[in-house]
Tab-separated table of C-alpha atoms in Angstrom:
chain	number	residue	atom	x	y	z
A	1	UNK	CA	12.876	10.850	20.443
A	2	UNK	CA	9.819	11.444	23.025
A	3	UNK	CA	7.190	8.615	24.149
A	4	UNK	CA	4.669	10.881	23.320
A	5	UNK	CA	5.760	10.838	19.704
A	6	UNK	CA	7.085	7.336	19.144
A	7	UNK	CA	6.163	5.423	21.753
A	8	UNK	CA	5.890	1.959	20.210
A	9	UNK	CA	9.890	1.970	21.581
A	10	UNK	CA	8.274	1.967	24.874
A	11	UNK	CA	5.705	-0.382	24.889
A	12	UNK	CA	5.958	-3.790	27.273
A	13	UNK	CA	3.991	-6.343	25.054
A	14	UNK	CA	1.446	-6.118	28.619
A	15	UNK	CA	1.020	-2.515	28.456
A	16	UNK	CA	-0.338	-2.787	24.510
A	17	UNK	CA	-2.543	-5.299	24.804
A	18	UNK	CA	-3.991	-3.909	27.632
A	19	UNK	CA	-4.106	-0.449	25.939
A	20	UNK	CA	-5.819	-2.295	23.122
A	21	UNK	CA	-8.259	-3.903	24.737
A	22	UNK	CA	-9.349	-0.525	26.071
A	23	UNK	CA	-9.181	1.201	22.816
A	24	UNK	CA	-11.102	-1.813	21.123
A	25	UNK	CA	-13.907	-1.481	23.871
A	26	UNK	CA	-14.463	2.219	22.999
A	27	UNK	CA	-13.997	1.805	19.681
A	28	UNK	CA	-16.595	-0.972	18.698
A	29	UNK	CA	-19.084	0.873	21.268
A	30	UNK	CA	-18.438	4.301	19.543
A	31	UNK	CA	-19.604	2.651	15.792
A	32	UNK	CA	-22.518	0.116	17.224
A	33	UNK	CA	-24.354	3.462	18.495
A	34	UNK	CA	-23.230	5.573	15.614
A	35	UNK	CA	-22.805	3.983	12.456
A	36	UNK	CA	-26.299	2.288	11.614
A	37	UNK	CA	-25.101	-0.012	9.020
A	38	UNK	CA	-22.679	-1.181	10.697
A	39	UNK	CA	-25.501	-1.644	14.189
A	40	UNK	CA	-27.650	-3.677	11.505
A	41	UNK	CA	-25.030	-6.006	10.935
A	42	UNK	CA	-24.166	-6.452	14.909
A	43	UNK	CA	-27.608	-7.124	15.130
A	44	UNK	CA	-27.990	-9.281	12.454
A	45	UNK	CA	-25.544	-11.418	14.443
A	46	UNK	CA	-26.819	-11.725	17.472
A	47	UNK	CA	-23.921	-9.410	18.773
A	48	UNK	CA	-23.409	-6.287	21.156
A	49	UNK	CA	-20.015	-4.341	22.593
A	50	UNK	CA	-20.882	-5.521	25.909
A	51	UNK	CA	-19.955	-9.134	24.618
A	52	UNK	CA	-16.658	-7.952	24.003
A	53	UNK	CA	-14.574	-8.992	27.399
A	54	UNK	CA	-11.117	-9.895	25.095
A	55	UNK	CA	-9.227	-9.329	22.310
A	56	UNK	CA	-10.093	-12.530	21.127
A	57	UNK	CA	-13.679	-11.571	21.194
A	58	UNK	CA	-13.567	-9.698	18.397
A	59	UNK	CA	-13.998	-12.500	15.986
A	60	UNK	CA	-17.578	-13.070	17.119
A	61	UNK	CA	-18.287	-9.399	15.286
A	62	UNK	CA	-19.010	-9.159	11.762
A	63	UNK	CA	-16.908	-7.792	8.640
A	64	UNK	CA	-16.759	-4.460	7.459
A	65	UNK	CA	-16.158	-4.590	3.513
A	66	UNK	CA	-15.821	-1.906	0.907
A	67	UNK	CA	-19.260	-2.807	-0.192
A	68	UNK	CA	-20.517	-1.371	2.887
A	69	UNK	CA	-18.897	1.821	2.367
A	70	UNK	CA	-20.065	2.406	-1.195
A	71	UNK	CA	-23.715	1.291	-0.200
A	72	UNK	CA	-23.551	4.291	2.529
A	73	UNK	CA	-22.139	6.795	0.202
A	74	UNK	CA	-21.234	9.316	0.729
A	75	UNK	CA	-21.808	10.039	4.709
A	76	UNK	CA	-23.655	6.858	5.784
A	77	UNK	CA	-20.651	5.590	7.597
A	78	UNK	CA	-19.867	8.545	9.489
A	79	UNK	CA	-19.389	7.698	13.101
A	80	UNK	CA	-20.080	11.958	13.958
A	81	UNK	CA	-22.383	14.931	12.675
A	82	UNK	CA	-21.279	15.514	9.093
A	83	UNK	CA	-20.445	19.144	9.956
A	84	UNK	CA	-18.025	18.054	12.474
A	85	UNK	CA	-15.778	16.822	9.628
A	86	UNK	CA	-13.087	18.610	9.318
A	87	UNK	CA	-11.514	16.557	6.182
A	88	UNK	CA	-13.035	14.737	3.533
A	89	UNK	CA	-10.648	12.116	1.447
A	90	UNK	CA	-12.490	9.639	-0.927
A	91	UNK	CA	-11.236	6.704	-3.428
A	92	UNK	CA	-10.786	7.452	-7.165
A	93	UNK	CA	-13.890	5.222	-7.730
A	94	UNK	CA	-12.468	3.272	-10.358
A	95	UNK	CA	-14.489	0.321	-9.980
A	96	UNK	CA	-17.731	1.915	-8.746
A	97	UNK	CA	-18.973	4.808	-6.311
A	98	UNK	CA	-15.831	6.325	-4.185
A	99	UNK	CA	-15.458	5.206	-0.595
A	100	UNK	CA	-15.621	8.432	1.604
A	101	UNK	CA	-13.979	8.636	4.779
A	102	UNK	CA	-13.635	11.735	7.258
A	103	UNK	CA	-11.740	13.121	9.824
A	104	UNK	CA	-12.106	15.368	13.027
A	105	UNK	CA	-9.119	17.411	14.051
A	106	UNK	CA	-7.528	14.761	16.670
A	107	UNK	CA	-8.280	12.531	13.721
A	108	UNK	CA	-5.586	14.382	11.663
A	109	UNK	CA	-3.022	15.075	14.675
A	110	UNK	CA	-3.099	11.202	15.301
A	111	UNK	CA	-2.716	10.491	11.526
A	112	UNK	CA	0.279	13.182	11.172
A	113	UNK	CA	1.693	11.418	14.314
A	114	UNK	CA	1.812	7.664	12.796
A	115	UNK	CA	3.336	9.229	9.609
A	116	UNK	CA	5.823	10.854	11.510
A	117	UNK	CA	6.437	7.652	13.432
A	118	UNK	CA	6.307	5.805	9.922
A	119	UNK	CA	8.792	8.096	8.570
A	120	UNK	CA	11.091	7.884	11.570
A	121	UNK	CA	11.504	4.110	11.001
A	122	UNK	CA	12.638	4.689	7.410
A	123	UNK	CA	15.596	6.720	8.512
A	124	UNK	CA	14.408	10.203	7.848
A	125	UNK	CA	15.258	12.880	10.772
A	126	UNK	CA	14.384	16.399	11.530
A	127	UNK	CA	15.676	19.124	9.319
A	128	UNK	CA	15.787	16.996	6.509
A	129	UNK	CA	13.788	17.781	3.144
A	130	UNK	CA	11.915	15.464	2.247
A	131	UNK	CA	10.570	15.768	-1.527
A	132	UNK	CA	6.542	14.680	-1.670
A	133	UNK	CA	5.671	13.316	-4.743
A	134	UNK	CA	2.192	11.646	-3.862
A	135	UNK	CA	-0.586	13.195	-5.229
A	136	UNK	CA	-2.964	16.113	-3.282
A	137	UNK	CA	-6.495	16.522	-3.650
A	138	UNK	CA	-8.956	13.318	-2.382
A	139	UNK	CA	-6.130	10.656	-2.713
A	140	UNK	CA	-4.917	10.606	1.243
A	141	UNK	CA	-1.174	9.964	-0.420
A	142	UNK	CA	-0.052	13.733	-0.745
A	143	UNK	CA	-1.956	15.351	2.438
A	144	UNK	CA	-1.232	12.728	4.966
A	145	UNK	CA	2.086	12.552	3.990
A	146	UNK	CA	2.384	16.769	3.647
A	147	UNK	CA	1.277	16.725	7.414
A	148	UNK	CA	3.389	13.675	8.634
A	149	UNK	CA	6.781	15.628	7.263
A	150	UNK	CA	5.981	18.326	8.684
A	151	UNK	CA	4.994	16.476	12.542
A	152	UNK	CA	8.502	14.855	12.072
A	153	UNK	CA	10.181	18.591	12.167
A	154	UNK	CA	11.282	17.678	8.278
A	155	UNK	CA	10.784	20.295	5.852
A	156	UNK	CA	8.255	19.739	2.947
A	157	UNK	CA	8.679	19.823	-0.748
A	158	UNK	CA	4.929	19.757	-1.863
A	159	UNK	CA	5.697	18.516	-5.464
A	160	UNK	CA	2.198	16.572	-5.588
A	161	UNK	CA	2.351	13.748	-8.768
A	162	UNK	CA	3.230	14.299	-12.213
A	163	UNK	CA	5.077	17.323	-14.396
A	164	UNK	CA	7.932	14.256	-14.592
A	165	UNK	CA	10.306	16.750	-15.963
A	166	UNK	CA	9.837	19.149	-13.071
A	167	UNK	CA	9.985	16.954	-10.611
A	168	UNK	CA	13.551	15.909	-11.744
A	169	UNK	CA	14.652	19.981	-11.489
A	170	UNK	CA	13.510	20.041	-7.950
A	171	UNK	CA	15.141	16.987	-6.963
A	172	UNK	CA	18.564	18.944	-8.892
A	173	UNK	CA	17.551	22.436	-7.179
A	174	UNK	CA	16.473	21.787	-3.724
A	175	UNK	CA	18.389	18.511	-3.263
A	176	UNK	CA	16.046	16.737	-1.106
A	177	UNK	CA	17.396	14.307	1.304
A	178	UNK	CA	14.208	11.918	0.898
A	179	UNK	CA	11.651	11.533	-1.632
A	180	UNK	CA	8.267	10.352	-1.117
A	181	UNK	CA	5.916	8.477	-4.030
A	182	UNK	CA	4.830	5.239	-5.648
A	183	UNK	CA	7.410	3.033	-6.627
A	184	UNK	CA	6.455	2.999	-10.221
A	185	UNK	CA	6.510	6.477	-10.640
A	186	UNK	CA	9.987	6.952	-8.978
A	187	UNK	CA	11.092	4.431	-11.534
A	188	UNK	CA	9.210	6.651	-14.061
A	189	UNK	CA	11.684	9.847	-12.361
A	190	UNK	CA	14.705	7.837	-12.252
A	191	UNK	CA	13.756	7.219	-16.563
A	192	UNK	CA	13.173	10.701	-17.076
A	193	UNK	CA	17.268	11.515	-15.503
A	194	UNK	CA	18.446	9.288	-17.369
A	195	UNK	CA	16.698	10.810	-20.696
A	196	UNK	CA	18.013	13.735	-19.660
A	197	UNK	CA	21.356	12.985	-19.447
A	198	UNK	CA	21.267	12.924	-15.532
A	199	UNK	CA	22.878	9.396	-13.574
A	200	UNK	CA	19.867	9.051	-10.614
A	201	UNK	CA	22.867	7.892	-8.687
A	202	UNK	CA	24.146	11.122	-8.090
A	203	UNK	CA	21.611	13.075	-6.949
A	204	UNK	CA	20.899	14.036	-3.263
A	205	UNK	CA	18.370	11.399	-2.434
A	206	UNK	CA	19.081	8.605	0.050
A	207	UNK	CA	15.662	7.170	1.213
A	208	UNK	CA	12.832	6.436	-0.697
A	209	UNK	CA	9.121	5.721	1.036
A	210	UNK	CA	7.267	4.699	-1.463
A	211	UNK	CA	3.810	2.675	-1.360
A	212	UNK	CA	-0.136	2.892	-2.606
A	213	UNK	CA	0.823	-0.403	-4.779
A	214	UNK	CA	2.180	-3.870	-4.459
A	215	UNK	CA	5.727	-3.977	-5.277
A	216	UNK	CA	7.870	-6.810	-4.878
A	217	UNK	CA	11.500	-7.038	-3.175
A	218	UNK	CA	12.790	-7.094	-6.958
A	219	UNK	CA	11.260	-3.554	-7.732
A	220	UNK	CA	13.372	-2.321	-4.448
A	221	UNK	CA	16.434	-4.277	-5.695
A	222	UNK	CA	16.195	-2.260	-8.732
A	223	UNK	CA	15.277	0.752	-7.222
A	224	UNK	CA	17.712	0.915	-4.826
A	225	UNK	CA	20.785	0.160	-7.565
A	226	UNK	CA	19.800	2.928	-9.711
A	227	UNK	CA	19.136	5.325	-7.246
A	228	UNK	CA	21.798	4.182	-4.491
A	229	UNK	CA	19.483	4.782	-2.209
A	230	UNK	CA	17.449	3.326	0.805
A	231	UNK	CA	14.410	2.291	-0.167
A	232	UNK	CA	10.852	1.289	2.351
A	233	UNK	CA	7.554	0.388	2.629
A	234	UNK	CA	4.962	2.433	4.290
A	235	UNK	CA	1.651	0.944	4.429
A	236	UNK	CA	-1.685	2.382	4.364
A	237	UNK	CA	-5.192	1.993	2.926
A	238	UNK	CA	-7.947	5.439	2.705
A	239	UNK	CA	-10.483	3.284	4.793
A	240	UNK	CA	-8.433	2.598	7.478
A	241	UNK	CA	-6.630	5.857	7.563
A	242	UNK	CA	-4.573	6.444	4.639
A	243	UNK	CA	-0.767	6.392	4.656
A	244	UNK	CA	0.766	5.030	7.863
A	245	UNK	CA	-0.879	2.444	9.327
A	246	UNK	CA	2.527	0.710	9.256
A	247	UNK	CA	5.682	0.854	7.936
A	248	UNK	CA	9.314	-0.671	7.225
A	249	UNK	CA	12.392	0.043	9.187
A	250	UNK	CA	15.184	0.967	7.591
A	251	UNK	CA	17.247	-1.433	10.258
A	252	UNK	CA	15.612	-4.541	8.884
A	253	UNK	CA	13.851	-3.999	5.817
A	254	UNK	CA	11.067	-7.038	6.177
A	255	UNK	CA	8.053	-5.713	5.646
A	256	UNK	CA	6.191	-3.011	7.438
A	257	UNK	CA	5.917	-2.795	11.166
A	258	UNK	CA	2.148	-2.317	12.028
A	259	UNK	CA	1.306	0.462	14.830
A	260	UNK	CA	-1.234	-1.735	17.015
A	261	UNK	CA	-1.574	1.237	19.210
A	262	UNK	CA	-4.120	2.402	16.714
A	263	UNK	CA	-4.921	-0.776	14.562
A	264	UNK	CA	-5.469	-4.061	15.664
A	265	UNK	CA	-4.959	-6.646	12.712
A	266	UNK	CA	-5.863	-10.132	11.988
A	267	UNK	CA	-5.194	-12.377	9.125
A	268	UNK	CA	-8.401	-14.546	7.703
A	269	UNK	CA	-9.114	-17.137	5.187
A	270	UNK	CA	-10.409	-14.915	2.345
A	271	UNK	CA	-13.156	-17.898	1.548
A	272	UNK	CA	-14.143	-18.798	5.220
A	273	UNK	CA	-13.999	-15.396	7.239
A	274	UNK	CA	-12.233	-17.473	9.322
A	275	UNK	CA	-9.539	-16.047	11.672
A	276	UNK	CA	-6.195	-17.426	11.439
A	277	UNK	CA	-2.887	-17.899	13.280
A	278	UNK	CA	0.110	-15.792	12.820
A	279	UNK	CA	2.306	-17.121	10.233
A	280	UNK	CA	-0.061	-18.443	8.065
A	281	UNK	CA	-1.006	-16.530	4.659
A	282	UNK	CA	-4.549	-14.715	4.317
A	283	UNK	CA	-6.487	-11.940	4.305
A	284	UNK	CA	-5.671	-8.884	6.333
A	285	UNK	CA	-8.313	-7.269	8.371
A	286	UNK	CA	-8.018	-4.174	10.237
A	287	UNK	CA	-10.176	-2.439	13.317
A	288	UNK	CA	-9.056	0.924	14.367
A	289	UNK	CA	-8.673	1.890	17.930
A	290	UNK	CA	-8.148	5.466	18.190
A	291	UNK	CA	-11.056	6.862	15.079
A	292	UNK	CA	-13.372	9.410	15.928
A	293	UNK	CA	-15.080	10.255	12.398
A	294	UNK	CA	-14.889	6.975	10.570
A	295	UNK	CA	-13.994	4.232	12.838
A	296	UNK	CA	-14.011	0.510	10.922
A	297	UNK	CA	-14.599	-2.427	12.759
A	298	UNK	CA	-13.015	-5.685	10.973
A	299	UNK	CA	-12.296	-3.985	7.611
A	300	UNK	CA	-11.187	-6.712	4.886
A	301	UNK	CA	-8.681	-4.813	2.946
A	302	UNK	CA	-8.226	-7.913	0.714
A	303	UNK	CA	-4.440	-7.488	0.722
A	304	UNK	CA	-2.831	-10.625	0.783
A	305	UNK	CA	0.098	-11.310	3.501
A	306	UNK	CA	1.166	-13.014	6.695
A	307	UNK	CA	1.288	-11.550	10.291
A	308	UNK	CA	4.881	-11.874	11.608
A	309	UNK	CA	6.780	-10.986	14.794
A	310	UNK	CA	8.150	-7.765	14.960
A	311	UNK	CA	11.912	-7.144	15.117
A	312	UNK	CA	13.562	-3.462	14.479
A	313	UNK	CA	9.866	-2.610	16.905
A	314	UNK	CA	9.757	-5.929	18.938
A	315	UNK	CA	6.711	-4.829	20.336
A	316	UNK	CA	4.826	-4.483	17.127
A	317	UNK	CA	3.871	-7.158	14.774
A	318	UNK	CA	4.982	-6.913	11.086
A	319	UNK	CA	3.140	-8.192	8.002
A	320	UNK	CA	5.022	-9.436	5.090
A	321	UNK	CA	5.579	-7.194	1.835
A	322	UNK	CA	2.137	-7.501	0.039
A	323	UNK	CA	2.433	-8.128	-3.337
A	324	UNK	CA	-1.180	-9.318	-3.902
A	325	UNK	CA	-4.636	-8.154	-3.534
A	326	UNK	CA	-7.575	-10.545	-3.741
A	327	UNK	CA	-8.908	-7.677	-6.582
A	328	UNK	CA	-5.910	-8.419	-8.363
A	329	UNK	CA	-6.161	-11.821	-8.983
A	330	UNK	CA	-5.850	-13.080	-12.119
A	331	UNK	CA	-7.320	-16.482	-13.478
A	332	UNK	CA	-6.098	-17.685	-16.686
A	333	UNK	CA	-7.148	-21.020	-17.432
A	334	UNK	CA	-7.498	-22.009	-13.488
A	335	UNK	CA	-4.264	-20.949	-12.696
A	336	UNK	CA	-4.225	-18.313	-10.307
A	337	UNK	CA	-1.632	-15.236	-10.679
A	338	UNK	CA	-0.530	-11.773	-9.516
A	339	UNK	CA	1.040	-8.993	-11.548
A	340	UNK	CA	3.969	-9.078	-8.801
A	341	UNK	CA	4.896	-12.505	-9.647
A	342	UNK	CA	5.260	-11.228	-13.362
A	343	UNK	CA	7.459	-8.234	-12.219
A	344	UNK	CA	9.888	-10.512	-10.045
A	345	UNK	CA	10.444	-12.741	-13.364
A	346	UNK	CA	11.076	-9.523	-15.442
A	347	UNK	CA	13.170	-8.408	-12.710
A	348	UNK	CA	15.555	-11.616	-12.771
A	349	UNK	CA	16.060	-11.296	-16.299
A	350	UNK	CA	18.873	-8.235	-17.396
A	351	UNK	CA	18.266	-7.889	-20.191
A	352	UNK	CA	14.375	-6.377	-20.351
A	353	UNK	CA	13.545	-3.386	-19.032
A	354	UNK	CA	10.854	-2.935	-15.465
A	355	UNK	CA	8.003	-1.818	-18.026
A	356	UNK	CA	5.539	-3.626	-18.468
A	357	UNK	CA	1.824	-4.550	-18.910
A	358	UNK	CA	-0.402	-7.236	-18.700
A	359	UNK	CA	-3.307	-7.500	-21.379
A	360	UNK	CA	-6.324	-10.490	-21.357
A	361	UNK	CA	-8.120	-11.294	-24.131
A	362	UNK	CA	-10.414	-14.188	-24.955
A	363	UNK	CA	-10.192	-16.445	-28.014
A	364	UNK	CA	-13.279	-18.244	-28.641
A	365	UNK	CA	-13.972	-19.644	-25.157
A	366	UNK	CA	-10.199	-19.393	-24.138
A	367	UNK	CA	-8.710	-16.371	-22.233
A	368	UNK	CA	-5.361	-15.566	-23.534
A	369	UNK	CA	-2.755	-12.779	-21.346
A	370	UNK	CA	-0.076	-10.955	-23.776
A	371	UNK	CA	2.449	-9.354	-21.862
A	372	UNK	CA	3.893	-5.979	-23.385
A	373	UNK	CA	7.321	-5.144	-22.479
A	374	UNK	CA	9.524	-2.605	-23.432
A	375	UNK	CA	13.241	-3.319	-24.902
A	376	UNK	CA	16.277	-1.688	-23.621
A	377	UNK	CA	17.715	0.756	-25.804
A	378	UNK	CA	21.272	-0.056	-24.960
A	379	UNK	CA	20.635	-3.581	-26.352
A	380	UNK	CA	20.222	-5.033	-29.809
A	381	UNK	CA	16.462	-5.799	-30.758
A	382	UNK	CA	17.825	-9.823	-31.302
A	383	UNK	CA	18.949	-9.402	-27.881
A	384	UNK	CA	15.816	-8.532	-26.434
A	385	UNK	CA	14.008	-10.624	-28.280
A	386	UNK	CA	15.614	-13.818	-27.145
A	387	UNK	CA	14.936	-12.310	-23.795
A	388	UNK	CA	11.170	-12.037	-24.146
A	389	UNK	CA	11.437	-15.934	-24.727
A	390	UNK	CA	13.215	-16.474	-21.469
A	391	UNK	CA	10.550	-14.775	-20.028
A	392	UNK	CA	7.747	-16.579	-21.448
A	393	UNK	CA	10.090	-19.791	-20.565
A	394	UNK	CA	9.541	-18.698	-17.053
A	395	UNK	CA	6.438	-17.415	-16.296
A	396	UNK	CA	5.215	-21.264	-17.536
A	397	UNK	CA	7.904	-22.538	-15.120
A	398	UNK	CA	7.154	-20.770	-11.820
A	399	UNK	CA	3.548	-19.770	-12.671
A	400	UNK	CA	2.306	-22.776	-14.747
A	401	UNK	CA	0.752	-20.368	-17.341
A	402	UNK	CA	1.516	-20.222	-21.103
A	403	UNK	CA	1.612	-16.264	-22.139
A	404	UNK	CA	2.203	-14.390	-25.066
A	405	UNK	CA	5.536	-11.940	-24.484
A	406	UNK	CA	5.141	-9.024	-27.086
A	407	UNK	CA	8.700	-7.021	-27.370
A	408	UNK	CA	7.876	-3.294	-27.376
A	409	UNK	CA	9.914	-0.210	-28.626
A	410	UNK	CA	11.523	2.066	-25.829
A	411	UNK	CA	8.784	4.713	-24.687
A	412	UNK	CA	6.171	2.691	-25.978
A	413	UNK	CA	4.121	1.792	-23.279
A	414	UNK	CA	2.381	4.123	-20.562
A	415	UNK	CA	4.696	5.484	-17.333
A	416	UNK	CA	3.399	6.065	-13.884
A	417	UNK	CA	2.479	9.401	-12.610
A	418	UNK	CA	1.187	7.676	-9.174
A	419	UNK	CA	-0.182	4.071	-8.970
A	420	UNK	CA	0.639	2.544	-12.389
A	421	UNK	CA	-2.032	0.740	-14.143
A	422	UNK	CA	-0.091	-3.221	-14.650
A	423	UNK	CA	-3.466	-4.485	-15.795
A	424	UNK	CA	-5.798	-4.285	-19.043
A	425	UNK	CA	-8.822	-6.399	-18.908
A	426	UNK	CA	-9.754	-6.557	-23.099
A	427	UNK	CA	-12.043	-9.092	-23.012
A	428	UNK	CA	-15.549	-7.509	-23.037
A	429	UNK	CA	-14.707	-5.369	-25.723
């Protein structure tokens, strides 16, 4: 273990905030004078870098929101010549036009450093293999992961996502100490042993870093007792960086440390923009320090969690497990919910199986949410039924909504080959 690699073991708490401050100086001075929509906005607000003497400061500057990004696609938000790119990732674009970042060379040593460091945390050493199911291509998953194994002095399976089946003859083959994915699809591998007559318990994995969706403490409850395994959180969002900003350590397992030697992060009210104290629940906002291509000043990633103290990395803050996005939000009838609350009710209950999915309709003016969930094939269908009643039992309980639970026949539904679709939204057809 070197400084130069994982130094947040070295930090005093007075050496990083002064390091930050620094960073933060050159960081908000290097987008005013080189991204212009992001100068407009300063502007706009009556605001310059020079009126940045403290980290506190900072909340005098404006938001940067995905909005922004897609409005500047593709290259509008490009802090450097476009031909000094040296990566492009973008966003699937789902939802609208991709977000498209890009990186210069130090770019991708820093980011292959913080993966490394994220990696660390979660117990993986040199000379392990580490098996790297995250998908390649524009996704920043399988590449910033690819380069962070290899950084660590681990050796790299590149599986990329999906081809289920062959995954599961790698993991037999090359027994991989580690395994790298989305939590739903390693749930999706672990399905596909089983099928094959395979228990996921004995294979050669121990840790599993899995992120790129919510997932609750339930889903790594599960996880972890099917695949006996260790199982973490790295954190990580394509605007900000991709995989890495943060992660969980394998000592403590409560949520993932954030590296504030590269991102400084604050927690607002989602409705206010206001800034709020550590502890409370909100919005989290990021500002990189250490970007060259695509630096983002106050980024709302519209994940919902806390900032907490750190503790296996005392000198780095944690944030709590996010199991909630703003974008995920569901209102039924003025009740507010997540999918993640659904999954930690299916996950209490034995008898169903993890796989699910949540479909919204509207009756007439009403909107109505069916949830589909598969039976266990171990179990009588009488069995399972009286379990999807449970379920609907609870969800009213703990939620306060009334759903329909519709009992589905092993195989039935769709499984994850990298971030699993929870959601159908039905009701403009």
């Amino acid at each position: 273990m070197t400084a130069a690699l994982f130094p947040e073991f070295f930090y005093s708490l007075d050496r990083l905030r002064t390091l930050q401050l620094d960073r933060l100086k050159q960081s908000l001075a290097h987008a005013y004078a080189n991204q212009l929509p992001y100068r407009v906005k300063c502007q706009a607000a009556c605001v310059h870098p020079g009126d940045l003497k403290s980290l506190d400061d900072l909340k005098r500057f404006p938001f940067t929101a995905k909005a922004d990004l897609r409005d500047a696609y593709p290259f509008g938000m490009l802090a450097i010549p476009r031909e000094s790119c040296v990566r492009i990732h973008a966003s699937s674009g789902t939802t609208g036009r991709p977000t498209v970042v890009g990186y210069t060379k130090g770019d991708l040593e820093r980011w292959a450093s913080l993966v490394a460091r994220s990696l660390r945390a979660s117990g993986i050493r040199p000379g392990m293999k580490v098996h790297n199911a995250y998908g390649y291509g524009l996704f920043t998953g399988g590449l910033g992961a690819h380069a962070g194994i290899e950084a660590l002095g681990a050796t790299v399976i590149p599986m990329s996502g999906g081809q289920t089946a062959r995954q599961v003859q790698l993991i037999r083959d090359f027994e991989p100490d580690a395994i790298l994915c989305t939590p739903s699809y390693l749930l999706t591998i672990a399905d596909a042993m089983v099928r094959e007559g395979i228990d996921p318990r004995s294979t050669s994995l121990k840790v599993a870093v899995l992120g790129a969706e919510p997932w609750t403490n339930e889903m790594r409850h599960e996880l972890e007792q099917r695949l006996g395994i260790d199982a973490l959180d790295i954190y990580g969002l394509s605007e900000v960086m991709g995989p890495g900003v943060g992660n969980e350590c394998l000592e403590t397992k409560d949520g993932p440390h954030i590296w504030e030697d590269h991102f400084l992060p604050e927690i607002i009210d989602g409705d206010t923009g206001e800034r709020l104290p550590d502890g409370e629940m909100g919005e989290l906002v990021f500002t990189s320090l250490t970007k060259e291509a695509f630096p983002v000043i106050r980024y709302r990633t519209r994940d919902l969690t806390r900032l907490l103290p750190g503790t296996a990395r005392p000198g780095m803050r944690r944030i709590e497990k996010i199991t909630g996005r703003n974008d995920d939000m569901i209102i039924l009838r003025g009740v507010n919910l997540f999918p993640t609350q659904i999954e930690e009710i299916v996950l209490g209950i034995e008898q169903l199986t993890p796989h699910f999915i949540l479909e919204l309709t509207r009756s007439g003016t009403m909107d109505e949410l069916t949830v589909r969930i598969e039976r266990d094939p171990h179990l009588d269908v009488e069995v399972c039924q009286a379990a999807t009643v449970v379920l609907a039992e609870r969800i009213k309980h703990y939620i306060g909504s009334t759903v329909t639970v519709r009992l589905e026949e092993p195989g039935g539904l769709p499984r994850s080959e990298g971030k699993y679709k929870r959601v159908y939204d039905l009701r403009n057809r």
